[in-house]
Amino acid sequence: MTDIASTNTTTTGPASSFSMVEEPLDLVRLSLDERIYVKLRGDRELRGRLHAYDQHLNMVLGEVEETITIVDVDEESNTQSVRTVNRKVPMLFVRGDGVILVSPPSRA
């Protein structure tokens, strides 16, 4: 069995960047200055360029597209309506305790 730390990481191409992932935050580090997808609590989603992060997943994103999904319930008819609100923000600080998922850019 081969230890991950002792594998050869001198290859090039998309697969080589994943061979440098030894800890979960390494995947986030490889996404610096790339566009990422962030899912937050409260049915919020962000797409933006990752400028900085820390061990708590506090992040600074630029060129952010925020999508908020709102479910309204009509109590009289007991029906639900779903709507989305979109906004663009030039720079945004994201507190890490609200982060559910961080998806790096596609490496295809």
Short mmCIF file of C-alpha atoms in Angstrom, two decimals:
data_model
loop_
_atom_site.label_atom_id
_atom_site.label_comp_id
_atom_site.label_asym_id
_atom_site.label_seq_id
_atom_site.Cartn_x
_atom_site.Cartn_y
_atom_site.Cartn_z
CA MET A 1 0.00 0.00 0.00
CA THR A 2 1.33 3.46 -0.92
CA ASP A 3 1.32 6.35 1.55
CA ILE A 4 -0.28 9.49 0.06
CA ALA A 5 2.51 11.71 1.38
CA SER A 6 5.16 9.64 -0.40
CA THR A 7 3.55 9.59 -3.84
CA ASN A 8 5.15 11.44 -6.73
CA THR A 9 3.51 14.87 -7.13
CA THR A 10 5.64 16.12 -10.02
CA THR A 11 3.11 15.24 -12.70
CA THR A 12 1.27 17.96 -14.56
CA GLY A 13 -2.33 18.40 -15.60
CA PRO A 14 -5.68 18.36 -13.82
CA ALA A 15 -5.05 15.14 -11.89
CA SER A 16 -1.83 16.50 -10.40
CA SER A 17 -3.59 19.21 -8.39
CA PHE A 18 -5.72 16.60 -6.64
CA SER A 19 -2.63 14.61 -5.71
CA MET A 20 -1.55 17.61 -3.59
CA VAL A 21 -4.69 17.29 -1.44
CA GLU A 22 -3.77 15.79 1.92
CA GLU A 23 -6.24 17.65 4.16
CA PRO A 24 -9.78 18.92 3.48
CA LEU A 25 -8.72 22.58 3.44
CA ASP A 26 -6.09 21.78 0.78
CA LEU A 27 -8.95 21.52 -1.71
CA VAL A 28 -10.07 25.03 -0.75
CA ARG A 29 -6.46 26.29 -1.00
CA LEU A 30 -6.27 25.00 -4.57
CA SER A 31 -9.38 27.06 -5.36
CA LEU A 32 -7.86 30.44 -4.45
CA ASP A 33 -8.49 33.03 -7.19
CA GLU A 34 -10.97 30.61 -8.81
CA ARG A 35 -14.76 30.80 -8.99
CA ILE A 36 -16.37 28.53 -6.40
CA TYR A 37 -19.88 27.53 -5.33
CA VAL A 38 -20.85 27.92 -1.66
CA LYS A 39 -24.09 26.60 -0.14
CA LEU A 40 -25.14 28.36 3.06
CA ARG A 41 -27.74 27.85 5.76
CA GLY A 42 -31.06 29.54 5.15
CA ASP A 43 -31.40 28.37 1.50
CA ARG A 44 -28.67 30.73 0.25
CA GLU A 45 -26.19 29.95 -2.51
CA LEU A 46 -23.14 31.92 -3.58
CA ARG A 47 -20.98 31.79 -6.68
CA GLY A 48 -17.88 33.94 -6.62
CA ARG A 49 -14.11 34.25 -6.81
CA LEU A 50 -12.33 33.05 -3.65
CA HIS A 51 -9.89 35.70 -2.44
CA ALA A 52 -9.15 34.44 1.10
CA TYR A 53 -10.26 31.87 3.70
CA ASP A 54 -9.26 30.58 7.12
CA GLN A 55 -9.53 27.33 9.12
CA HIS A 56 -13.12 28.20 10.14
CA LEU A 57 -14.12 28.58 6.45
CA ASN A 58 -14.60 32.31 6.87
CA MET A 59 -14.17 33.49 3.29
CA VAL A 60 -13.77 36.65 1.26
CA LEU A 61 -15.45 36.31 -2.14
CA GLY A 62 -15.42 38.74 -5.04
CA GLU A 63 -17.76 39.11 -8.03
CA VAL A 64 -20.46 37.31 -6.03
CA GLU A 65 -23.81 36.11 -7.37
CA GLU A 66 -26.13 35.34 -4.46
CA THR A 67 -29.32 33.31 -4.83
CA ILE A 68 -31.86 33.14 -1.98
CA THR A 69 -34.72 30.65 -2.18
CA ILE A 70 -37.86 31.73 -0.34
CA VAL A 71 -40.82 29.45 0.36
CA ASP A 72 -44.06 31.31 1.12
CA VAL A 73 -46.99 29.41 2.68
CA ASP A 74 -50.53 30.70 2.28
CA GLU A 75 -52.19 29.66 5.54
CA GLU A 76 -55.73 30.03 4.17
CA SER A 77 -55.28 27.69 1.20
CA ASN A 78 -52.30 25.80 2.67
CA THR A 79 -50.35 26.16 -0.58
CA GLN A 80 -46.69 26.88 -1.03
CA SER A 81 -45.03 29.14 -3.54
CA VAL A 82 -41.30 29.12 -4.15
CA ARG A 83 -39.46 32.17 -5.42
CA THR A 84 -35.82 33.08 -5.80
CA VAL A 85 -34.13 36.40 -5.24
CA ASN A 86 -30.84 37.10 -7.02
CA ARG A 87 -28.33 39.85 -6.36
CA LYS A 88 -24.77 40.67 -7.33
CA VAL A 89 -22.24 41.90 -4.78
CA PRO A 90 -18.74 43.11 -5.69
CA MET A 91 -17.09 41.85 -2.43
CA LEU A 92 -18.53 39.74 0.38
CA PHE A 93 -17.30 38.33 3.70
CA VAL A 94 -18.85 34.93 4.50
CA ARG A 95 -18.86 33.72 8.09
CA GLY A 96 -17.75 30.09 8.19
CA ASP A 97 -20.37 28.77 10.63
CA GLY A 98 -23.05 29.29 7.98
CA VAL A 99 -21.24 27.27 5.30
CA ILE A 100 -22.72 23.88 4.42
CA LEU A 101 -20.78 23.06 1.25
CA VAL A 102 -17.88 24.46 -0.78
CA SER A 103 -17.44 23.20 -4.31
CA PRO A 104 -14.21 23.92 -6.18
CA PRO A 105 -14.23 24.85 -9.85
CA SER A 106 -14.58 22.12 -12.42
CA ARG A 107 -11.16 20.73 -13.39
CA ALA A 108 -12.36 19.14 -16.64
#
